[in-house]
Amino acid sequence: MFKKKVFMMAVFSLLIFVSCSRLSVNLSITPAADHGSLLVIDEANQVLNQVNLNTGNVSFYSVAGPAANQIIVDGNYAYVVVSSSHDVMKFDLQNGGAPVIKNWYDTPNPYAMAIDESNLYVIMSSGNSLSVLDKSNLSNKTNILLNETGGVQPYAIADDSNNIYIGT
């Protein structure tokens, strides 16, 4: 019985160590996306794939990291939120190249995004906050605390031309 408990604790510790490690991969170059393709998060393999809608062929596009939650495509750019590494990634779909990465080291779990003409709105599910980024370069414009007393974890966001809606 004792050996079984020790074995289970070792497996559990190894699982935590592996699942919490940050993916270290060179993201220096991504290709231009194929016109008429669909970007898909493959969370199991921590990558973005593109699916050619004419042929059905699936090909690797870029490393996304663990727990990529959402993709928003806006013109020639794709934005991907990755919760466990605290990142938002911006990909140039027309020209390829290095993705722009915004990282929050001290605010956990960017979880979902919405976008308008000039801003990217990112909710932090564990931080009870909303970050407003300049979508051109992902620089931080402002952070808004959603609930000072805690207890609220935002998980969804949408916008229209005048309002932002946050679901908890």
Short mmCIF file of C-alpha atoms in Angstrom, two decimals:
data_model
loop_
_atom_site.label_atom_id
_atom_site.label_comp_id
_atom_site.label_asym_id
_atom_site.label_seq_id
_atom_site.Cartn_x
_atom_site.Cartn_y
_atom_site.Cartn_z
CA MET A 1 0.00 0.00 0.00
CA PHE A 2 2.83 2.38 0.92
CA LYS A 3 4.63 1.74 -2.40
CA LYS A 4 1.42 2.44 -4.32
CA LYS A 5 0.96 5.80 -2.55
CA VAL A 6 4.60 6.77 -3.20
CA PHE A 7 4.25 5.76 -6.85
CA MET A 8 1.01 7.77 -7.25
CA MET A 9 2.57 10.83 -5.58
CA ALA A 10 5.57 10.59 -7.92
CA VAL A 11 3.34 10.34 -10.99
CA PHE A 12 1.20 13.25 -9.78
CA SER A 13 4.30 15.39 -9.11
CA LEU A 14 5.70 14.60 -12.55
CA LEU A 15 2.37 15.48 -14.16
CA ILE A 16 2.29 18.85 -12.39
CA PHE A 17 5.92 19.55 -13.35
CA VAL A 18 5.35 18.69 -17.01
CA SER A 19 2.00 20.47 -17.33
CA CYS A 20 3.28 23.68 -15.73
CA SER A 21 6.46 23.97 -17.77
CA ARG A 22 6.57 26.75 -20.35
CA LEU A 23 6.89 25.61 -23.94
CA SER A 24 10.25 26.72 -25.26
CA VAL A 25 10.13 26.78 -29.05
CA ASN A 26 11.58 29.17 -31.60
CA LEU A 27 8.69 31.28 -32.91
CA SER A 28 10.87 33.45 -35.12
CA ILE A 29 9.23 32.70 -38.48
CA THR A 30 5.71 31.75 -39.49
CA PRO A 31 4.62 31.35 -43.08
CA ALA A 32 1.97 33.41 -44.79
CA ALA A 33 -1.37 31.67 -44.40
CA ASP A 34 -2.89 30.08 -47.47
CA HIS A 35 -5.74 32.14 -48.91
CA GLY A 36 -9.04 30.40 -48.21
CA SER A 37 -7.72 28.39 -45.30
CA LEU A 38 -9.09 28.00 -41.80
CA LEU A 39 -6.85 28.36 -38.72
CA VAL A 40 -7.58 25.75 -36.05
CA ILE A 41 -6.21 25.40 -32.52
CA ASP A 42 -4.83 21.91 -31.88
CA GLU A 43 -4.62 22.13 -28.10
CA ALA A 44 -3.35 18.57 -27.65
CA ASN A 45 -0.26 19.35 -29.73
CA GLN A 46 -0.08 23.03 -28.72
CA VAL A 47 -0.06 24.27 -32.32
CA LEU A 48 -2.12 26.18 -34.86
CA ASN A 49 -2.95 24.26 -37.99
CA GLN A 50 -4.39 25.56 -41.21
CA VAL A 51 -7.03 23.61 -43.05
CA ASN A 52 -7.33 24.11 -46.80
CA LEU A 53 -11.08 24.36 -47.32
CA ASN A 54 -10.84 23.24 -50.96
CA THR A 55 -8.82 20.07 -50.39
CA GLY A 56 -9.35 19.36 -46.70
CA ASN A 57 -5.57 19.07 -46.19
CA VAL A 58 -4.32 20.02 -42.74
CA SER A 59 -0.87 21.58 -42.36
CA PHE A 60 1.15 23.04 -39.49
CA TYR A 61 1.03 26.84 -39.22
CA SER A 62 2.70 27.78 -35.90
CA VAL A 63 3.34 26.76 -32.33
CA ALA A 64 0.57 28.18 -30.14
CA GLY A 65 1.55 26.99 -26.68
CA PRO A 66 -0.46 25.26 -23.97
CA ALA A 67 -4.14 26.15 -23.50
CA ALA A 68 -4.68 28.32 -26.56
CA ASN A 69 -8.31 29.35 -26.07
CA GLN A 70 -9.41 31.54 -28.95
CA ILE A 71 -8.52 32.88 -32.39
CA ILE A 72 -9.81 36.15 -33.80
CA VAL A 73 -9.02 37.01 -37.43
CA ASP A 74 -9.13 40.70 -38.28
CA GLY A 75 -8.12 41.56 -41.83
CA ASN A 76 -4.63 40.19 -42.44
CA TYR A 77 -3.96 39.42 -38.77
CA ALA A 78 -4.86 36.62 -36.40
CA TYR A 79 -4.85 37.06 -32.63
CA VAL A 80 -4.55 34.01 -30.36
CA VAL A 81 -5.03 34.03 -26.60
CA VAL A 82 -3.01 31.41 -24.68
CA SER A 83 -4.06 31.13 -21.03
CA SER A 84 -1.43 28.99 -19.37
CA SER A 85 1.53 30.95 -20.75
CA HIS A 86 -0.28 34.29 -20.16
CA ASP A 87 0.11 35.38 -23.81
CA VAL A 88 -1.71 37.02 -26.64
CA MET A 89 -0.04 36.32 -29.98
CA LYS A 90 -0.51 38.37 -33.17
CA PHE A 91 0.22 36.70 -36.51
CA ASP A 92 0.63 38.44 -39.86
CA LEU A 93 -1.35 36.13 -42.13
CA GLN A 94 -0.39 37.87 -45.37
CA ASN A 95 3.38 38.18 -44.93
CA GLY A 96 4.25 35.66 -42.22
CA GLY A 97 7.23 36.48 -40.03
CA ALA A 98 7.70 36.57 -36.29
CA PRO A 99 4.51 36.81 -34.25
CA VAL A 100 4.14 39.73 -31.84
CA ILE A 101 3.63 38.40 -28.31
CA LYS A 102 2.14 40.26 -25.35
CA ASN A 103 2.82 38.51 -22.06
CA TRP A 104 1.36 39.22 -18.61
CA TYR A 105 3.74 37.78 -16.06
CA ASP A 106 1.78 39.02 -13.05
CA THR A 107 -1.85 38.74 -14.24
CA PRO A 108 -2.95 35.15 -14.76
CA ASN A 109 -5.11 33.62 -17.43
CA PRO A 110 -5.90 35.85 -20.36
CA TYR A 111 -8.92 33.86 -21.46
CA ALA A 112 -10.98 35.46 -24.22
CA MET A 113 -10.84 38.44 -26.57
CA ALA A 114 -12.98 40.85 -28.53
CA ILE A 115 -11.81 43.38 -31.11
CA ASP A 116 -12.90 46.68 -32.62
CA GLU A 117 -11.32 49.15 -35.05
CA SER A 118 -8.34 49.98 -32.84
CA ASN A 119 -8.49 47.91 -29.65
CA LEU A 120 -8.15 44.32 -28.53
CA TYR A 121 -10.07 43.60 -25.32
CA VAL A 122 -8.70 40.71 -23.25
CA ILE A 123 -10.38 39.35 -20.14
CA MET A 124 -8.28 37.84 -17.38
CA SER A 125 -10.34 35.05 -15.84
CA SER A 126 -8.26 34.67 -12.67
CA GLY A 127 -7.33 38.34 -12.44
CA ASN A 128 -10.93 39.62 -12.54
CA SER A 129 -9.85 42.27 -15.00
CA LEU A 130 -10.07 43.55 -18.55
CA SER A 131 -6.96 44.66 -20.45
CA VAL A 132 -7.36 47.02 -23.38
CA LEU A 133 -4.56 46.70 -25.93
CA ASP A 134 -3.67 48.67 -29.03
CA LYS A 135 -4.28 46.03 -31.67
CA SER A 136 -1.53 47.37 -33.95
CA ASN A 137 1.33 46.52 -31.57
CA LEU A 138 -0.34 44.89 -28.50
CA SER A 139 0.79 47.71 -26.22
CA ASN A 140 -1.27 48.09 -23.07
CA LYS A 141 -3.69 51.03 -23.05
CA THR A 142 -5.40 50.35 -19.72
CA ASN A 143 -6.42 47.68 -17.23
CA ILE A 144 -9.85 47.68 -15.62
CA LEU A 145 -10.56 45.77 -12.41
CA LEU A 146 -13.99 44.18 -12.85
CA ASN A 147 -14.76 43.35 -9.22
CA GLU A 148 -12.69 44.60 -6.29
CA THR A 149 -14.07 42.01 -3.87
CA GLY A 150 -13.14 39.03 -6.05
CA GLY A 151 -15.33 36.05 -6.67
CA VAL A 152 -16.09 37.01 -10.26
CA GLN A 153 -14.25 35.17 -12.99
CA PRO A 154 -14.98 36.48 -16.49
CA TYR A 155 -15.03 33.81 -19.20
CA ALA A 156 -16.60 35.42 -22.25
CA ILE A 157 -16.48 38.79 -23.99
CA ALA A 158 -18.23 40.31 -26.99
CA ASP A 159 -18.54 43.80 -28.38
CA ASP A 160 -20.59 45.81 -30.79
CA SER A 161 -19.99 49.33 -32.03
CA ASN A 162 -20.84 50.92 -28.68
CA ASN A 163 -20.59 48.35 -25.88
CA ILE A 164 -18.50 45.57 -24.40
CA TYR A 165 -20.29 42.59 -22.86
CA ILE A 166 -18.53 40.34 -20.35
CA GLY A 167 -19.92 37.01 -19.21
CA THR A 168 -19.06 35.60 -15.80
#
